[in-house]
Short mmCIF file of C-alpha atoms in Angstrom, two decimals:
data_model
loop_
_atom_site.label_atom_id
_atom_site.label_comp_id
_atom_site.label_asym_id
_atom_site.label_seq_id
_atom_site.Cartn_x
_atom_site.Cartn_y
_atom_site.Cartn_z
CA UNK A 1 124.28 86.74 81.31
CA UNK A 2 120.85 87.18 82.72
CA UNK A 3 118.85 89.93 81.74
CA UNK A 4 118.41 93.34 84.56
CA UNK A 5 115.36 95.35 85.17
CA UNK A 6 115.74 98.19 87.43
CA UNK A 7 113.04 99.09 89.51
CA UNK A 8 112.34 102.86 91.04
CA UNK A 9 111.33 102.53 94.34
CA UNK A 10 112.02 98.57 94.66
CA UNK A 11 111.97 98.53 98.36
CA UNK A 12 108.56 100.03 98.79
CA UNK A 13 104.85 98.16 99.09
CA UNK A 14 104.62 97.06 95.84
CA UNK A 15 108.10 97.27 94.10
CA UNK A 16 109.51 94.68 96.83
CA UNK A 17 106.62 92.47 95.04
CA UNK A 18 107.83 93.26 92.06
CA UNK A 19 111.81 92.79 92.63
CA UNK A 20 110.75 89.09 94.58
CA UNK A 21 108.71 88.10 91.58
CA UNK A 22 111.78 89.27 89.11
CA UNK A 23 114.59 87.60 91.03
CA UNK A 24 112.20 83.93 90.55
CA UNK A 25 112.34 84.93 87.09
CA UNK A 26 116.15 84.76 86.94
CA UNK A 27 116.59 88.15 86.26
CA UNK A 28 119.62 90.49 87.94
CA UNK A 29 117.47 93.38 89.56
CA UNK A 30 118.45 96.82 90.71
CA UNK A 31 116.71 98.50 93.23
CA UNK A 32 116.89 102.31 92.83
CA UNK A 33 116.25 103.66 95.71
CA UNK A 34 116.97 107.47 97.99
CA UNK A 35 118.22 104.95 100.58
CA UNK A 36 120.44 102.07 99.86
CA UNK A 37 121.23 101.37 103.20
CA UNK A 38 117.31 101.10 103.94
CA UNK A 39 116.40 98.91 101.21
CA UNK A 40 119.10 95.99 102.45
CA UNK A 41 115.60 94.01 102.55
CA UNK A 42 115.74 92.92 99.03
CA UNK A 43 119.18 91.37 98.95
CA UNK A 44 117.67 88.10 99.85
CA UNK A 45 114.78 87.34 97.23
CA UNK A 46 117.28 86.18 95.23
CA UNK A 47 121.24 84.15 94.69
CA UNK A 48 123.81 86.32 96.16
CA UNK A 49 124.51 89.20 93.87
CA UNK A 50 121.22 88.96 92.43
CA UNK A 51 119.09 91.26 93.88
CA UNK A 52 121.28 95.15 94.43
CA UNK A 53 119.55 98.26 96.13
CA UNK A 54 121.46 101.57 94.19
CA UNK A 55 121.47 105.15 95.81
CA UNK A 56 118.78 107.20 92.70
CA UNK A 57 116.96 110.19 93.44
CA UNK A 58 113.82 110.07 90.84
CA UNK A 59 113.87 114.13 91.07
CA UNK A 60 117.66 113.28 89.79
CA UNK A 61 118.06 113.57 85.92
CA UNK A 62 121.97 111.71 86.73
CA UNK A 63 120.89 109.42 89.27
CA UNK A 64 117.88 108.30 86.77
CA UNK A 65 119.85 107.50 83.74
CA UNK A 66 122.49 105.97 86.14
CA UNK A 67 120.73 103.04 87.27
CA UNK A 68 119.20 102.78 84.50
CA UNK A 69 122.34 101.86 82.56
CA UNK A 70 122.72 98.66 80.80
CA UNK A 71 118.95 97.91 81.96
CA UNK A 72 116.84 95.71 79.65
CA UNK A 73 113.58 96.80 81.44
CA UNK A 74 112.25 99.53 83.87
CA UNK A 75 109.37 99.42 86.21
CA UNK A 76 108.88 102.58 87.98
CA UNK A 77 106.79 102.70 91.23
CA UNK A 78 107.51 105.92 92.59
CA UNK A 79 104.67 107.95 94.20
CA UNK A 80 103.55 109.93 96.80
CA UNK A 81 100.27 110.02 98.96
CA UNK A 82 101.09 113.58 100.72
CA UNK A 83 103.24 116.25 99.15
CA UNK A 84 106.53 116.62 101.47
CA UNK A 85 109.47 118.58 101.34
CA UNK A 86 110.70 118.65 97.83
CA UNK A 87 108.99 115.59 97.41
CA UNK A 88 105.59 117.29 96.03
CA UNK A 89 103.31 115.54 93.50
CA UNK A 90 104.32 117.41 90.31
CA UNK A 91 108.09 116.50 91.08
CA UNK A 92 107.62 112.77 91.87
CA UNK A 93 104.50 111.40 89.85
CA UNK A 94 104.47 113.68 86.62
CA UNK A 95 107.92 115.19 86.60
CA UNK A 96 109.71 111.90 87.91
CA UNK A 97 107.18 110.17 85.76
CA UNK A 98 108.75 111.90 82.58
CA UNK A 99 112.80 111.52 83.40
CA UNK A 100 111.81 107.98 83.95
CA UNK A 101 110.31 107.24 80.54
CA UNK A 102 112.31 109.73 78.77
CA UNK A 103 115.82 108.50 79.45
CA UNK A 104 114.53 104.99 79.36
CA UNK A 105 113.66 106.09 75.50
CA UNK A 106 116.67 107.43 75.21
CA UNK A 107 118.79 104.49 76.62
CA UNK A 108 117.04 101.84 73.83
CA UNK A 109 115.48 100.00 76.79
CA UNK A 110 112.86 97.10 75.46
CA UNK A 111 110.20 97.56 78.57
CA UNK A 112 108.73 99.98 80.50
CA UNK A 113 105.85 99.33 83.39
CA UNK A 114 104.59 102.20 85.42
CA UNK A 115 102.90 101.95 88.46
CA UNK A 116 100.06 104.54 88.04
CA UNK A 117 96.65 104.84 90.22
CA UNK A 118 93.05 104.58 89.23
CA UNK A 119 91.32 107.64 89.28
CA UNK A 120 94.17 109.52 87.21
CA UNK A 121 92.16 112.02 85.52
CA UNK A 122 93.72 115.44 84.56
CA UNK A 123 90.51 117.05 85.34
CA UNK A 124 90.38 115.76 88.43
CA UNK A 125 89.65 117.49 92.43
CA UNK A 126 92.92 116.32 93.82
CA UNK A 127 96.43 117.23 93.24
CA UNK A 128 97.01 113.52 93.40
CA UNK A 129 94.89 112.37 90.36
CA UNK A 130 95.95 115.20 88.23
CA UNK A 131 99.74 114.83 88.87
CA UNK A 132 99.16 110.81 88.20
CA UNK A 133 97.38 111.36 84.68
CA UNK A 134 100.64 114.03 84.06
CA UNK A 135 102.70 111.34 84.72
CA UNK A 136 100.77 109.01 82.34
CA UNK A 137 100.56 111.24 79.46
CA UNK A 138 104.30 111.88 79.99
CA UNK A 139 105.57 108.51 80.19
CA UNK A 140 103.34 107.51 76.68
CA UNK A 141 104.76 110.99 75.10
CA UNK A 142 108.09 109.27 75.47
CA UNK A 143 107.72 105.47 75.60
CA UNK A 144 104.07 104.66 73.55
CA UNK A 145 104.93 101.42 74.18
CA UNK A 146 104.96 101.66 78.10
CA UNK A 147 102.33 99.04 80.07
CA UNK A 148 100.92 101.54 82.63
CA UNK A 149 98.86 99.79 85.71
CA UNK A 150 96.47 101.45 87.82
CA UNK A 151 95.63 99.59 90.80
CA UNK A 152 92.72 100.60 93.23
CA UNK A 153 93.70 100.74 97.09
CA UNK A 154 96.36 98.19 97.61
CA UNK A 155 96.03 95.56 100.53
CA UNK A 156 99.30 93.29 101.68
CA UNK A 157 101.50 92.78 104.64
CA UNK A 158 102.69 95.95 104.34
CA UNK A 159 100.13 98.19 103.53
CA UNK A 160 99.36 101.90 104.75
CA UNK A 161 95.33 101.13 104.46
CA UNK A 162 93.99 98.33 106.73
CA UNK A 163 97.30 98.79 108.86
CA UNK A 164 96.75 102.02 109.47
CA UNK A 165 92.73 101.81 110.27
CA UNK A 166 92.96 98.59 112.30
CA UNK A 167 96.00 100.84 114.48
CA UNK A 168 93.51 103.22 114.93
CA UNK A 169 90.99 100.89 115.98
CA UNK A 170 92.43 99.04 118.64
CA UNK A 171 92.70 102.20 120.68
CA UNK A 172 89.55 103.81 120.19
CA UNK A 173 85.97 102.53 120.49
CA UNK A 174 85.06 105.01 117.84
CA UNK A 175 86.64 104.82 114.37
CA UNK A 176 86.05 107.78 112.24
CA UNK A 177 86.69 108.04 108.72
CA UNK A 178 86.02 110.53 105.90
CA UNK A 179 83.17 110.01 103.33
CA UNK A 180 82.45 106.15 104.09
CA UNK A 181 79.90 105.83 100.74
CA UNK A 182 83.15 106.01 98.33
CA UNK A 183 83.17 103.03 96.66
CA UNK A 184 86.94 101.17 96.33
CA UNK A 185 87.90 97.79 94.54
CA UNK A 186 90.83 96.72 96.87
CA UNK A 187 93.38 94.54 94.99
CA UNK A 188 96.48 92.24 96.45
CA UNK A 189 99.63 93.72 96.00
CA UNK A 190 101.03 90.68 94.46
CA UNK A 191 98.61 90.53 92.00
CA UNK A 192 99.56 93.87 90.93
CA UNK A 193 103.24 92.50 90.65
CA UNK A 194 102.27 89.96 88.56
CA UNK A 195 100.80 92.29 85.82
CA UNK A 196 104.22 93.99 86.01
CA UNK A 197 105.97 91.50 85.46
CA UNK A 198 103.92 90.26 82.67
CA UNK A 199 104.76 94.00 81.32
CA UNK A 200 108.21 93.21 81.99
CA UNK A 201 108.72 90.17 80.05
CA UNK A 202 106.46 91.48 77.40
CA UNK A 203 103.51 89.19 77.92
CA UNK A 204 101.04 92.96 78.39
CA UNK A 205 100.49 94.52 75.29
CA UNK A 206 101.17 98.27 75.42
CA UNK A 207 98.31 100.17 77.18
CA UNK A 208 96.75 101.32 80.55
CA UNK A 209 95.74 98.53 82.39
CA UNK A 210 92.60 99.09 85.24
CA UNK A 211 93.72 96.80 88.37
CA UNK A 212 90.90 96.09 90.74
CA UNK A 213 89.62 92.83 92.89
CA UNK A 214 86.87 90.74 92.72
CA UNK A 215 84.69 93.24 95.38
CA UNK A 216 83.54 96.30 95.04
CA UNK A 217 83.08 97.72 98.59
CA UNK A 218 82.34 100.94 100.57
CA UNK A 219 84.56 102.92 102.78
CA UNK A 220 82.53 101.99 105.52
CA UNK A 221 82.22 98.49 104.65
CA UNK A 222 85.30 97.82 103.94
CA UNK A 223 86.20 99.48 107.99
CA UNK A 224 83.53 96.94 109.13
CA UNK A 225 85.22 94.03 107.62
CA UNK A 226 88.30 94.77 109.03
CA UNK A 227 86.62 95.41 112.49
CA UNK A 228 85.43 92.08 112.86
CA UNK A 229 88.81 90.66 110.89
CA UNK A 230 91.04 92.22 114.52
CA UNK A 231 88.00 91.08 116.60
CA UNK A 232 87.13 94.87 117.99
CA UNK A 233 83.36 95.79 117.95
CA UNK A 234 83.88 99.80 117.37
CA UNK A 235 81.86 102.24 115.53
CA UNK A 236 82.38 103.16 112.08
CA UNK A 237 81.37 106.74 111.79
CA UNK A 238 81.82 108.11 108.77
CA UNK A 239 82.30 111.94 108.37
CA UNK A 240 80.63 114.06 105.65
CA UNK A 241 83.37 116.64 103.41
CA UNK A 242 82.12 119.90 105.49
CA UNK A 243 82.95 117.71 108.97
CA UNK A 244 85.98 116.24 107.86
CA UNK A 245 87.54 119.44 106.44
CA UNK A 246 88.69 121.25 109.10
CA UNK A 247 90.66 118.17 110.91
CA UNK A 248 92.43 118.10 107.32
CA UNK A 249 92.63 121.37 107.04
CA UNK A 250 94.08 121.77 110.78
CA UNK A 251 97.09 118.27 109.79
CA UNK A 252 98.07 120.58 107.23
CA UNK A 253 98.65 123.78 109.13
CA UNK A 254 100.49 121.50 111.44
CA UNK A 255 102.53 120.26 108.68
CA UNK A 256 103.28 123.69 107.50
CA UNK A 257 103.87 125.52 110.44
CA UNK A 258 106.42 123.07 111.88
CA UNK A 259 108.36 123.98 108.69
CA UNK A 260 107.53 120.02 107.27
CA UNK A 261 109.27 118.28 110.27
CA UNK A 262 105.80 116.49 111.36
CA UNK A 263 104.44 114.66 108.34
CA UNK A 264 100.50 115.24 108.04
CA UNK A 265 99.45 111.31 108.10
CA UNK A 266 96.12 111.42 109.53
CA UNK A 267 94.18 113.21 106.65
CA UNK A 268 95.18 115.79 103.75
CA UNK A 269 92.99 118.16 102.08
CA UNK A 270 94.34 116.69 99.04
CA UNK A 271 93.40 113.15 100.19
CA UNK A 272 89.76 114.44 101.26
CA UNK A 273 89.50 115.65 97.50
CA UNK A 274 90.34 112.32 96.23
CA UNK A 275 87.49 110.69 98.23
CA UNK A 276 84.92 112.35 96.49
CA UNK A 277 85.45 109.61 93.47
CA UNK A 278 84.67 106.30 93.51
CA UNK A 279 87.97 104.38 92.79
CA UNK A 280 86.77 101.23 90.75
CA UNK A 281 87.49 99.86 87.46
CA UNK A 282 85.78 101.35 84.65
CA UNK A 283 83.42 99.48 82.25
CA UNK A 284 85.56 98.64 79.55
CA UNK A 285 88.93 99.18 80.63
CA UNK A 286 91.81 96.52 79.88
CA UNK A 287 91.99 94.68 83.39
CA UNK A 288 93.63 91.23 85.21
CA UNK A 289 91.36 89.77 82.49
CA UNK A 290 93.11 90.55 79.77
CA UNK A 291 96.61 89.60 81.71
CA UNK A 292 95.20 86.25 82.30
CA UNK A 293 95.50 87.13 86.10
CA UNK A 294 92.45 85.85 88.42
CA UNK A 295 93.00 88.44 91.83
CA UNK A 296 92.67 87.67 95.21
CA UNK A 297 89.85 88.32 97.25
CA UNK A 298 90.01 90.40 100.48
CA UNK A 299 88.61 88.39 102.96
CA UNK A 300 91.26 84.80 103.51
CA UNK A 301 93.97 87.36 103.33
CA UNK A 302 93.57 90.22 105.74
CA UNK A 303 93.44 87.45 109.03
CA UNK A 304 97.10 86.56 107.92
CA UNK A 305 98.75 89.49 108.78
CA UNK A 306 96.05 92.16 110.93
CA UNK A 307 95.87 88.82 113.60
CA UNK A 308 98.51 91.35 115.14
CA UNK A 309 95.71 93.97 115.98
CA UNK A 310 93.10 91.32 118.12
CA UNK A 311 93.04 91.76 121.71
CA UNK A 312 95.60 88.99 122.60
CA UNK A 313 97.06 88.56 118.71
CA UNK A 314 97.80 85.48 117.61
CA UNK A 315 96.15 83.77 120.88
CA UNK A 316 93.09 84.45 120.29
CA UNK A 317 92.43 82.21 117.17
CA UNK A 318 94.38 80.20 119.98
CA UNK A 319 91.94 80.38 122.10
CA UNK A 320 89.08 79.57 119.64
CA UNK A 321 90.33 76.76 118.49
CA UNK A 322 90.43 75.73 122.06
CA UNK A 323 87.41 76.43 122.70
CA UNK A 324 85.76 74.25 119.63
CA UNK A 325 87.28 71.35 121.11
CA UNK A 326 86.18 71.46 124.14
CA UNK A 327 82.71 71.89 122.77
CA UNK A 328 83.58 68.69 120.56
CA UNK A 329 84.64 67.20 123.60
#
């Protein structure tokens, strides 16, 4: 019988990557997941049978060990950009972190790969990074063998970054966005799944792995690039801490005061805190080098799937193209 990994949070950005990349592999994967009937998805990356989303709750001590059962690896990619409800950072990325590891210690699994960030410091501004380097020191408390990634900002299909910003873009002539100087190192979210599953099939010796891409760019930069990517012309103005506070700030009031039924997406004070760091690899750090992974760069990949955000979508490199040939002509 084929070997099973189960993966926490399998339908999301990056575990989907993950389960595809498994299922190729010939493994049996389990998806654990708050919501089965949500994650339906990932049924067909693989043979019929192959590929099985499984109600777990990672706040769950039951659920955990549950799915987990009879597992010969476990990837966890569980993690939260705003606190919400009972989902807050302690009880998703250190306290999750830790059932994770420590019932995959107890249940004699071989592998475990945990889906970290860069910029996990315990010392550090934000709620997020200190909660993240919890969850690290946890999960090598209980499983020193574990192959822990941190990726910088994640790009793809389906990701909350460029998506997001090049929403925002096509309805406003202004874009504004918080502290534009931080540097960021954005890598492709299959590259990411790639390390994983090297740490899956035991290719990754034991460590914490740095994940970034081959460009180091600014906020700012990185807003432009997408700008001209959609085809808007729009004004990237970036806002200092002191000016960006208050709109923060006022998200979470309106978070809080509507008793967590509208979900601050726009901009946390947590998230302001986390852009005072620059969130690239550090000099030194075991990296897609070491994985013998060579990462995708930004720039033929974000035109294959923000095309949806030009003025007329996929006409317009319609329309180009006509255009050339006429001048051929």
């Amino acid at each position: 019988m084929s070997k099973l990994v189960t993966i926490y949070g399998g339908s999301g950005f990056v575990g989907r990557y993950i389960a595809r990349r498994m299922a190729k592999e010939g493994w049996r994967v389990r998806v654990a997941v708050r919501r089965p009937n949500e994650a339906m998805h990932v049924k067909p990356y693989g043979v019929p049978g192959q590929v099985e989303p499984v109600l777990c709750n990672i706040r769950d001590a039951g659920s955990v060990a549950a799915a987990m059962q009879g597992a010969d690896a476990v990837v966890n990619c569980v993690g939260v950009l705003n606190a919400h409800g009972k989902n807050t950072f302690s009880a998703v990325q250190a306290e999750g972190a830790a059932r994770v590891a420590q019932i995959a210690q107890s249940q004699g699994i071989g592998q475990l790969v945990h889906i970290s960030a860069l910029g996990a410091d315990p010392q550090g501004a934000s709620e997020y990074a200190r909660t993240k380097a919890e969850g690290e020191a946890a999960v090598l408390a209980a499983f020193p063998d574990a192959v822990i990634l941190r990726p910088s900002v994640i790009f793809g299909a389906e990701d909350q970054f460029f998506n997001r910003f090049a929403g925002m873009a096509s309805l406003s002539p202004v874009l504004p966005i918080a502290k534009g100087k931080t540097l960021f190192q954005p890598v492709y979210v299959d590259d990411v799944a790639r390390a994983a599953v090297k740490g899956v099939l035991g290719e990754a010796k034991p460590g914490i792995y740095e994940l970034g891409g081959p460009e180091v760019k600014s906020f700012a930069d990185l807003m432009k690039q997408m700008c001209d990517v959609i085809l808007r012309r729009r004004l990237v103005l970036s806002l200092p801490g002191f000016a960006a506070w208050p709109i923060a700030f006022g998200f979470d009031m309106l978070q809080t005061i509507s008793l967590q039924l509208i979900e601050n997406k726009v901009l946390t004070r947590d998230q302001l805190k986390n852009l005072g760091r620059d969130n690239v690899v550090s000099d030194g750090a075991l990296g897609f080098a070491d994985l013998g992974i060579t990462p995708e760069m930004l720039g033929p990949i974000l035109p294959s799937y923000l095309w949806k955000f030009r003025p007329s979508g996929q006409y317009d490199e319609m329309t180009a193209s006509a255009r050339n040939l006429k001048g051929d002509a």
